[in-house]
XYZ file of C-alpha atoms in Angstrom:
653
model
C 31.405 -45.560 91.974
C 29.354 -42.136 91.457
C 30.730 -40.654 87.712
C 31.818 -37.206 87.992
C 29.718 -35.367 85.396
C 32.119 -33.773 82.864
C 31.286 -30.064 82.123
C 29.743 -29.656 78.447
C 31.863 -27.029 76.699
C 29.969 -24.199 75.388
C 29.130 -23.643 71.349
C 30.622 -20.601 70.189
C 29.759 -19.035 66.986
C 31.298 -15.541 65.724
C 30.373 -14.399 62.704
C 32.307 -12.205 60.540
C 30.439 -10.236 58.027
C 32.066 -10.265 54.314
C 30.612 -7.987 51.437
C 33.792 -9.212 49.174
C 36.349 -12.047 49.699
C 38.221 -11.148 52.349
C 40.515 -13.540 54.185
C 39.127 -15.249 57.448
C 41.080 -17.766 59.200
C 39.716 -21.399 59.385
C 38.720 -21.798 62.987
C 35.602 -23.905 63.697
C 33.993 -20.895 65.791
C 34.402 -18.136 63.037
C 31.954 -18.010 60.675
C 32.124 -15.942 58.056
C 28.940 -14.676 56.243
C 28.331 -12.752 53.260
C 25.797 -9.528 54.104
C 23.714 -8.653 51.448
C 23.172 -11.916 49.503
C 20.004 -11.382 48.119
C 21.067 -8.274 46.523
C 24.568 -8.853 45.548
C 25.927 -9.890 41.939
C 27.026 -13.026 43.034
C 27.595 -15.455 46.239
C 30.736 -15.530 47.549
C 32.441 -18.735 47.829
C 33.244 -21.019 51.069
C 30.516 -18.907 53.577
C 26.971 -18.479 54.430
C 24.989 -16.493 52.997
C 22.621 -14.212 55.043
C 19.324 -14.701 52.187
C 18.733 -18.262 53.507
C 15.974 -19.006 55.858
C 14.569 -16.074 57.763
C 16.229 -12.866 56.545
C 16.488 -9.696 55.875
C 19.353 -9.734 53.349
C 17.342 -7.281 50.679
C 17.646 -4.292 53.496
C 21.463 -4.523 53.585
C 21.907 -1.194 52.132
C 20.109 0.002 54.926
C 21.061 -2.434 57.809
C 24.571 -3.246 56.672
C 25.831 -6.137 58.850
C 22.929 -5.651 60.892
C 21.028 -8.168 58.178
C 23.829 -10.883 59.190
C 22.938 -10.491 63.166
C 19.100 -10.769 62.021
C 20.022 -14.052 60.148
C 21.874 -15.789 63.415
C 18.944 -14.597 65.468
C 16.466 -16.264 63.280
C 18.348 -19.108 62.022
C 21.267 -20.140 64.634
C 19.280 -22.141 67.541
C 22.357 -24.106 68.657
C 24.746 -21.590 69.968
C 25.531 -20.843 73.372
C 27.308 -17.637 72.601
C 26.700 -15.514 69.600
C 29.263 -12.898 68.326
C 29.809 -10.316 65.246
C 32.700 -8.623 63.532
C 33.552 -7.721 60.335
C 35.875 -8.433 57.429
C 38.476 -5.767 58.511
C 37.752 -5.271 62.382
C 38.146 -7.954 64.939
C 38.540 -7.970 68.579
C 42.004 -8.779 70.084
C 41.492 -11.607 72.595
C 45.579 -10.752 73.682
C 45.654 -10.266 77.370
C 48.188 -7.458 76.644
C 47.222 -3.851 76.022
C 48.538 -2.630 72.250
C 48.734 0.740 71.583
C 46.197 2.403 69.151
C 46.622 4.195 65.739
C 45.133 7.275 64.058
C 43.650 6.101 60.665
C 42.382 7.925 57.856
C 39.258 6.599 57.347
C 38.438 9.758 54.341
C 36.799 11.750 56.858
C 39.962 12.848 58.661
C 42.187 10.821 61.091
C 40.508 9.241 64.111
C 41.596 6.769 66.779
C 40.925 3.201 65.201
C 42.263 0.682 67.761
C 45.164 -1.461 66.785
C 46.090 -0.904 62.958
C 47.442 -3.483 61.025
C 48.265 -3.235 57.164
C 47.124 -6.702 56.451
C 45.122 -9.482 58.068
C 47.535 -12.499 58.305
C 48.553 -15.356 60.847
C 51.262 -13.274 62.497
C 48.846 -10.126 63.070
C 45.938 -12.569 64.441
C 48.684 -14.314 66.607
C 49.409 -10.953 68.038
C 46.106 -10.221 68.792
C 45.528 -13.866 70.807
C 43.070 -15.615 68.071
C 43.327 -19.459 68.755
C 40.736 -21.151 69.659
C 41.643 -21.724 72.856
C 42.062 -18.161 73.939
C 38.819 -17.116 72.482
C 37.001 -19.830 74.163
C 38.616 -18.857 77.429
C 37.858 -15.440 77.013
C 34.180 -15.585 75.831
C 33.074 -18.362 78.436
C 33.828 -15.760 81.368
C 31.630 -13.620 80.357
C 27.944 -12.595 79.009
C 28.277 -9.931 77.111
C 31.597 -8.659 75.115
C 31.927 -5.338 73.409
C 34.595 -3.195 71.787
C 36.893 -0.537 74.082
C 34.989 3.037 74.522
C 35.435 5.286 71.522
C 35.137 9.323 71.935
C 35.706 12.636 70.671
C 34.972 14.851 73.598
C 31.302 15.689 72.712
C 28.266 13.977 73.815
C 27.269 11.116 71.905
C 24.036 12.954 70.761
C 26.156 15.751 69.387
C 28.737 13.561 68.108
C 25.645 12.286 65.951
C 24.406 15.576 65.151
C 27.453 16.965 64.009
C 28.241 13.601 62.001
C 28.066 14.754 58.160
C 26.880 11.244 57.393
C 23.961 11.518 59.693
C 20.508 13.017 60.195
C 19.354 13.940 63.935
C 16.000 13.948 62.800
C 16.549 10.089 62.817
C 17.978 9.796 66.058
C 15.429 11.942 67.664
C 12.495 9.637 66.175
C 14.710 6.581 67.838
C 14.810 8.132 70.981
C 10.617 8.971 71.140
C 10.028 5.201 69.943
C 12.105 3.774 73.045
C 10.574 6.086 75.221
C 6.881 5.157 74.144
C 7.111 1.474 73.468
C 10.155 0.845 75.789
C 10.169 3.068 78.930
C 12.153 0.903 80.937
C 15.283 1.654 78.795
C 14.374 6.024 79.464
C 17.205 6.129 82.169
C 19.480 4.624 79.868
C 18.985 6.665 76.935
C 19.467 10.132 78.912
C 22.678 8.650 80.393
C 23.952 7.657 76.564
C 23.251 10.713 75.040
C 24.522 13.015 77.730
C 27.614 11.003 77.899
C 30.490 11.051 75.690
C 31.861 7.388 75.052
C 30.126 4.552 72.649
C 31.127 0.940 71.681
C 31.015 1.398 67.966
C 30.732 -1.049 64.327
C 28.055 -3.339 65.854
C 30.914 -5.680 67.341
C 29.714 -7.733 70.285
C 29.767 -11.123 71.587
C 26.867 -12.207 74.024
C 25.602 -15.250 76.175
C 22.502 -16.525 73.569
C 20.052 -15.376 76.498
C 21.342 -11.794 76.495
C 21.646 -12.047 72.511
C 17.923 -13.100 72.399
C 16.820 -9.935 74.787
C 19.193 -7.406 72.484
C 17.769 -8.716 69.218
C 14.381 -8.320 70.178
C 14.859 -4.929 71.389
C 17.325 -3.936 68.279
C 15.033 -5.078 65.486
C 11.709 -4.143 66.904
C 12.842 -0.188 67.459
C 14.433 -0.158 63.883
C 11.993 -1.877 62.247
C 9.470 1.290 63.487
C 12.534 3.830 63.191
C 12.467 2.267 59.449
C 8.903 2.951 58.780
C 9.254 6.532 60.093
C 12.138 7.948 58.310
C 12.216 8.525 54.279
C 15.747 7.988 53.047
C 14.788 8.696 49.509
C 17.299 11.251 48.270
C 19.814 11.047 50.491
C 23.099 9.893 49.648
C 24.756 6.497 50.031
C 26.059 7.113 53.804
C 22.941 8.605 54.977
C 20.491 5.761 53.266
C 22.574 3.637 55.979
C 20.770 5.392 58.961
C 19.213 1.993 60.340
C 22.738 0.640 60.857
C 24.405 3.933 62.345
C 21.256 3.575 64.918
C 21.611 0.244 65.682
C 25.414 0.914 66.679
C 23.500 3.505 69.252
C 21.310 0.953 70.550
C 24.401 -1.386 71.195
C 25.282 1.028 73.813
C 21.785 1.598 75.348
C 21.098 -1.649 75.852
C 24.618 -2.218 77.210
C 23.926 0.439 79.743
C 20.637 -1.243 80.757
C 22.405 -4.802 81.322
C 25.264 -3.513 82.744
C 22.560 -2.000 85.607
C 20.803 -5.324 85.822
C 23.823 -6.094 88.189
C 23.873 -9.998 87.279
C 25.787 -10.316 84.069
C 29.422 -10.216 83.632
C 30.690 -7.756 80.865
C 34.305 -7.423 79.333
C 35.736 -4.608 76.998
C 38.388 -5.902 74.488
C 40.552 -3.697 72.182
C 39.474 -4.104 68.318
C 41.918 -4.226 65.546
C 41.612 -2.963 62.206
C 43.001 -4.543 59.022
C 43.766 -1.887 56.064
C 43.978 -5.005 53.413
C 41.851 -8.257 53.837
C 41.892 -9.888 50.598
C 42.755 -13.520 50.567
C 46.462 -14.383 48.798
C 45.652 -16.757 46.401
C 47.852 -18.637 44.523
C 46.769 -18.188 40.939
C 45.521 -21.404 39.288
C 44.910 -21.402 35.123
C 41.615 -20.274 34.343
C 41.662 -22.777 30.996
C 42.253 -26.224 30.914
C 43.382 -26.153 27.673
C 45.493 -23.797 25.354
C 45.992 -21.601 28.375
C 47.959 -18.711 27.209
C 48.911 -16.531 30.453
C 49.860 -13.044 30.284
C 50.494 -11.370 33.292
C 50.458 -7.168 33.689
C 50.626 -4.766 36.890
C 49.125 -1.760 37.122
C 47.846 1.188 39.625
C 44.552 2.495 39.912
C 45.702 5.859 37.844
C 47.298 3.743 34.967
C 44.212 1.577 34.424
C 42.866 3.505 31.189
C 45.959 2.670 29.629
C 46.088 -0.817 30.989
C 42.532 -1.301 29.220
C 44.144 -0.217 26.339
C 46.554 -3.113 26.554
C 43.775 -5.637 27.328
C 42.003 -4.229 24.461
C 44.721 -5.247 22.204
C 45.131 -8.582 23.222
C 41.710 -9.268 22.510
C 41.445 -8.079 19.095
C 44.223 -9.968 18.024
C 43.253 -13.187 19.845
C 42.518 -16.415 17.931
C 39.536 -18.742 18.743
C 41.825 -21.493 19.283
C 43.318 -20.249 22.289
C 42.234 -19.011 25.707
C 43.616 -16.099 27.151
C 44.590 -16.334 30.764
C 44.901 -12.482 31.991
C 45.999 -11.496 35.362
C 46.528 -8.274 36.491
C 49.164 -7.610 39.495
C 48.361 -4.376 41.934
C 48.066 -3.004 45.459
C 45.572 0.106 44.483
C 43.224 -0.783 42.010
C 39.719 0.314 43.019
C 36.525 -1.889 42.582
C 34.837 0.097 39.968
C 38.290 0.159 38.049
C 38.233 -3.837 38.336
C 34.576 -4.118 37.438
C 34.883 -1.926 34.276
C 37.862 -3.916 32.635
C 36.149 -7.020 33.628
C 33.259 -5.888 31.768
C 35.425 -4.826 29.130
C 36.216 -8.519 28.622
C 32.873 -10.074 28.735
C 31.392 -11.676 25.975
C 34.699 -13.321 24.899
C 34.273 -16.630 25.969
C 38.126 -17.648 25.489
C 38.936 -14.188 27.412
C 39.407 -14.624 31.345
C 40.684 -11.519 33.345
C 41.417 -11.479 37.137
C 42.998 -8.914 39.691
C 45.436 -10.327 42.117
C 46.198 -7.678 44.867
C 50.165 -8.400 45.713
C 50.443 -5.734 48.688
C 51.425 -8.324 51.134
C 54.375 -9.552 49.101
C 55.682 -5.979 48.885
C 54.528 -3.761 51.526
C 57.572 -4.475 53.956
C 60.230 -3.923 50.993
C 61.556 -0.282 50.587
C 62.080 -0.177 46.788
C 64.239 2.592 44.745
C 61.828 4.134 42.908
C 63.119 7.253 40.823
C 62.839 8.778 37.238
C 59.664 7.549 35.401
C 59.607 4.251 37.537
C 56.657 3.312 39.795
C 56.348 0.869 42.558
C 54.411 -1.529 40.049
C 57.594 -2.286 37.883
C 58.869 -4.664 40.897
C 55.832 -6.712 41.206
C 57.105 -8.925 38.257
C 59.862 -10.478 40.986
C 56.844 -12.122 42.952
C 55.528 -14.101 39.853
C 57.221 -16.997 40.396
C 55.412 -17.332 43.968
C 51.940 -16.327 42.956
C 51.961 -18.471 39.953
C 53.827 -21.850 40.966
C 50.914 -23.507 39.266
C 52.001 -22.214 35.705
C 55.221 -23.308 33.831
C 55.611 -20.094 31.942
C 53.750 -16.644 31.618
C 54.262 -13.616 29.673
C 54.433 -10.553 31.615
C 53.744 -7.051 29.796
C 54.121 -3.669 31.147
C 50.908 -1.526 30.683
C 52.204 1.222 28.672
C 52.189 -0.362 25.199
C 49.756 -2.196 22.670
C 50.191 -5.519 21.297
C 49.523 -5.696 17.576
C 49.343 -9.539 16.999
C 48.406 -12.938 18.812
C 50.233 -12.749 21.999
C 49.729 -16.160 21.884
C 52.811 -16.196 19.435
C 55.302 -15.092 22.044
C 53.674 -17.372 24.832
C 54.096 -20.781 22.607
C 57.909 -19.544 22.093
C 59.990 -22.621 23.517
C 62.039 -21.571 26.923
C 63.030 -25.026 28.197
C 66.242 -24.222 30.460
C 65.953 -20.771 29.790
C 65.000 -18.383 32.774
C 63.178 -16.221 30.526
C 63.032 -14.874 26.724
C 63.299 -11.054 25.743
C 64.511 -9.083 23.339
C 67.675 -6.706 23.341
C 67.332 -3.136 24.388
C 68.800 -1.177 21.521
C 68.676 1.913 23.444
C 70.786 0.590 26.474
C 73.250 -0.729 23.960
C 73.474 2.759 22.308
C 74.178 4.285 25.643
C 76.746 1.840 26.403
C 78.598 3.123 23.770
C 78.175 6.597 24.227
C 81.061 8.549 25.852
C 79.095 11.156 27.521
C 77.194 8.984 29.517
C 78.534 7.005 32.160
C 76.908 3.703 31.405
C 79.495 1.717 30.254
C 81.418 1.707 33.904
C 77.990 1.301 35.571
C 76.923 -1.823 33.311
C 81.072 -3.551 33.577
C 81.600 -2.807 37.559
C 78.400 -2.737 39.094
C 75.859 -5.386 36.678
C 79.010 -6.902 36.019
C 77.640 -8.027 32.524
C 79.670 -10.567 30.347
C 77.823 -9.349 27.037
C 76.671 -5.605 27.786
C 74.980 -6.223 24.191
C 72.614 -8.854 25.167
C 71.299 -6.704 27.623
C 67.259 -7.175 27.575
C 64.698 -4.848 27.975
C 62.288 -6.052 30.728
C 58.587 -4.634 29.805
C 58.088 -7.684 27.597
C 59.442 -11.060 28.884
C 58.477 -14.576 28.859
C 58.941 -16.044 32.037
C 59.846 -19.810 32.721
C 58.282 -20.144 35.886
C 59.511 -23.538 36.577
C 63.197 -22.436 36.018
C 63.058 -19.336 38.286
C 61.701 -21.659 41.240
C 64.579 -23.785 40.806
C 67.226 -20.597 40.841
C 65.902 -18.159 42.918
C 63.176 -17.474 45.861
C 61.132 -14.177 45.576
C 62.563 -13.479 49.049
C 65.871 -13.661 47.347
C 64.656 -11.692 44.439
C 63.236 -8.949 46.825
C 66.283 -8.742 49.210
C 68.549 -8.227 46.505
C 65.793 -5.471 44.872
C 65.960 -3.682 48.456
C 69.469 -3.750 49.257
C 71.069 -2.434 45.931
C 70.530 1.077 43.988
C 69.521 0.075 40.680
C 69.447 2.682 37.932
C 66.827 0.758 35.720
C 65.736 -1.114 39.016
C 64.147 -4.319 38.441
C 65.308 -4.727 34.874
C 69.091 -4.106 36.114
C 69.002 -6.868 38.719
C 66.962 -9.057 35.870
C 69.482 -8.656 33.565
C 72.354 -9.317 36.520
C 71.046 -12.522 37.791
C 69.629 -14.300 34.815
C 72.909 -13.469 32.441
C 73.598 -16.409 30.060
C 70.192 -18.297 30.775
C 68.462 -15.720 28.479
C 66.659 -16.643 25.053
C 67.163 -13.228 22.821
C 64.027 -13.007 20.368
C 63.103 -10.889 17.585
C 62.943 -7.080 18.597
C 59.651 -6.608 16.907
C 58.149 -8.440 19.983
C 59.104 -4.860 22.140
C 59.649 -2.398 19.820
C 60.689 1.090 21.896
C 59.139 3.930 20.542
C 61.259 7.072 19.758
C 61.575 9.835 21.492
C 62.299 13.556 20.602
C 63.420 16.081 22.518
C 65.306 19.511 21.426
C 67.885 18.222 18.973
C 68.416 14.616 20.109
C 65.955 11.634 20.240
C 66.043 7.888 21.546
C 67.125 6.892 17.624
C 70.173 9.034 17.674
C 71.366 7.030 20.769
C 70.424 3.458 19.175
C 72.641 4.565 16.515
C 75.676 4.424 18.869
C 75.070 0.877 19.274
C 76.790 -2.347 16.974
C 75.474 -2.136 13.487
C 73.546 -5.613 13.884
C 71.295 -4.301 16.950
C 70.701 -0.682 14.934
C 69.445 -2.949 11.929
C 67.440 -5.446 13.817
C 65.619 -2.213 15.845
C 64.933 -0.351 12.338
C 63.761 -3.576 10.980
C 61.322 -4.203 13.540
C 59.841 -0.672 13.502
C 58.696 -1.545 10.051
C 56.731 -4.733 11.323
C 56.063 -4.232 14.988
C 54.474 -7.089 16.992
C 54.434 -4.976 20.355
C 54.664 -1.105 20.389
C 56.199 -0.323 23.936
C 55.991 3.459 24.927
C 58.939 3.141 27.218
C 60.195 6.448 28.835
C 58.682 9.623 29.492
C 56.921 10.499 25.978
C 53.652 8.780 26.020
C 50.704 8.423 23.509
C 48.115 9.303 25.700
C 49.974 12.552 26.614
C 51.467 13.395 23.445
C 49.268 13.255 20.026
C 52.258 13.480 17.703
C 54.479 10.581 19.532
C 56.122 8.525 17.942
C 54.178 5.508 16.753
C 50.868 7.072 18.771
C 48.566 5.955 15.901
C 48.831 2.333 17.119
C 47.448 3.182 20.694
C 45.013 5.474 19.475
C 43.528 2.421 17.069
C 43.086 0.064 20.453
C 42.246 2.805 22.980
C 39.151 3.961 20.828
C 37.773 0.749 21.877
C 37.912 0.978 25.608
C 35.294 1.935 28.081
C 38.178 4.493 29.190
C 38.405 6.328 25.627
C 36.983 9.753 26.845
C 38.841 9.502 30.075
C 42.260 9.129 28.026
C 41.177 12.049 25.688
C 40.455 14.120 28.694
C 43.609 13.640 30.547
C 45.371 14.808 27.385
C 43.445 17.901 26.978
C 43.966 18.314 30.654
C 47.534 17.836 30.072
C 47.937 20.208 27.023
C 45.635 22.770 28.876
C 48.584 22.816 31.561
C 51.342 23.316 28.590
C 49.379 26.535 27.871
C 47.825 27.676 31.062
C 49.018 30.676 32.533
C 52.017 30.655 29.213
C 53.405 33.570 30.057
C 54.407 32.268 33.469
C 55.119 29.213 33.087
C 57.788 29.552 30.097
C 61.300 29.506 31.082
C 60.301 28.292 34.220
C 61.568 24.832 35.816
C 60.308 22.044 37.862
C 61.353 22.803 41.736
C 63.395 19.925 43.576
C 60.551 19.593 46.047
C 57.883 17.132 45.341
C 55.125 16.438 47.775
C 52.637 13.237 48.058
C 49.717 15.404 46.530
C 51.362 16.977 43.236
C 54.339 18.755 41.780
C 54.516 22.368 41.954
C 56.201 24.503 38.660
C 57.919 27.830 39.104
C 55.634 30.868 38.307
C 52.331 28.699 38.538
C 50.090 29.740 41.024
C 48.318 25.905 40.936
C 49.713 22.585 42.453
C 49.630 20.451 39.161
C 48.562 17.123 40.119
C 50.643 14.838 38.059
C 53.675 12.810 38.098
C 57.203 13.964 37.155
C 56.696 12.924 33.480
C 54.284 15.401 32.967
C 55.996 18.266 34.197
C 59.125 16.957 32.071
C 56.576 17.279 29.075
C 55.535 20.822 29.930
C 59.058 21.918 30.403
C 60.237 20.135 26.932
C 57.309 21.687 24.976
C 58.101 25.032 25.951
C 60.990 24.761 24.648
C 60.358 22.922 21.327
C 57.313 24.635 20.737
C 57.822 28.492 22.208
C 54.714 30.285 23.182
C 53.169 32.099 20.140
C 55.350 30.406 17.508
C 53.977 29.112 14.356
C 55.118 25.497 15.999
C 52.702 26.241 19.251
C 49.688 27.224 16.996
C 50.015 23.662 14.705
C 50.470 21.680 17.957
C 47.428 22.864 19.361
C 45.420 22.353 15.784
C 46.901 18.848 15.969
C 45.280 18.416 19.466
C 42.020 19.729 18.661
C 41.663 16.892 15.992
C 42.145 14.572 18.860
C 39.558 16.002 21.121
C 36.653 16.625 19.322
């Protein structure tokens, strides 16, 4: 009996170009590859690298993701189909057609496919990203490209009018094709006069088609590279070869379609805004690991840097300090600068963890001086599940002692350790502020004088995991209106299981405005709490600039000398001074117009407008409050105002 021959399943390799660590689903046919590995600071783990074997990895600044295509052309001789996507741009293999969205890429809003906030299993499932679906689709066609892109202009005019491109390069490419590849001339004409293109160097091709295309594209680009001079160009214009490679794909696509013996397909493309892998954070050191967690946004990095500097300068050699920064918006340049700040200290580790995927879908209540970053501490138990405990610190403070002494406090059977909030104790007793009713009936605190300040807390991860899930905490955070945001939430649900530590671990600085101050409020509280606070001020371990008066905005701020002692040692010292200079300048700018005016109610995304000031002030509400307060306390033209200017000049020399 004759045996029926089994059809061999084709080998498909789809390369995902990455220049940074990104989430790539684990699938046999997906091949993450680091592009520009030859000129990168470090090799990315768990992926291929385009500097192995025959390669042009060193030309990545000009060729971009094409260095991965060149590597596959020269080194992958086994695959029957070869494809290319990007770490944040994927094909959709779903049979459904999804609405495409506008995305602001920095050059204005453009239609950029199916847009997702994050790359996730859920998003990929929507896109039909399974091996079965991908294999079924790819094996039916000889070439797959993204659906067309157009802005209505001819493709020639589109390139000519694009600020990041030089039309002379395009003209040189056309001349080369006409001279060396005359069979493509009809397709060059059709392409440049048409208004549709398939961008981003994304495609999947049968091997023989891929071989023909690669021979064409790299021979043309090699000649183009030899004829254009990119010296003196900006970073975007330097990538001319990569941009022209996108256009060559379209010219080849028109040519291959006209041959009539190939099957083509166009798939929607998806864009993922955030692709950082969500990792469970592991301890940085095997022994004496002192874990310290902070949170910040990109604007706050100079002050975060000051906190870190204060930890470094008080660190002891027998301890290892595991510093982790939670964020959702810190830029790569900022991460690099703070990381370099910690270099040279063998017992200091610094890492940045993007928590966007945890918090993006929740609508947090933000008001007064609070920011979204204050809520990040609610996800700590998930991110740090391999830790037994961590110290959490706000980024508006400095540590004036070894933080390991706080970390080593025993919190067994407690959820956390923290200091009493002397300010809130005073507010509770004041009759002119409705804080007592709120704490009694909304927070339902059994002992309101044990209300703790959450800017410095030692968290028992093990006990938190037994008591709450992150989902429960985030749901509580977004279904109630908390006056002091997550601090109120934690006080409500952790009461009875908080170890109160000496207030020197979180000394709230005094603020002064007109005839009132924080200390005057604190004095309304129980004598024992007042005395503890006053004693802590004399020997503070952590100085916390909580509230709207910050040392970096106001050089005469209470206990500002502690902040500046450490800020001078950071790589951001000049930036902090410049910001303070601008803040003080805004106070005196158009003084005759600013004085006696208040902040308008309407606050837009870009800034805040003060009545009577012609320009928008690009700052948060704290700075505007500061301007109004200074104008009241230091009247324009007064001796007090002139003394303030002299003090500011001392800091700004």
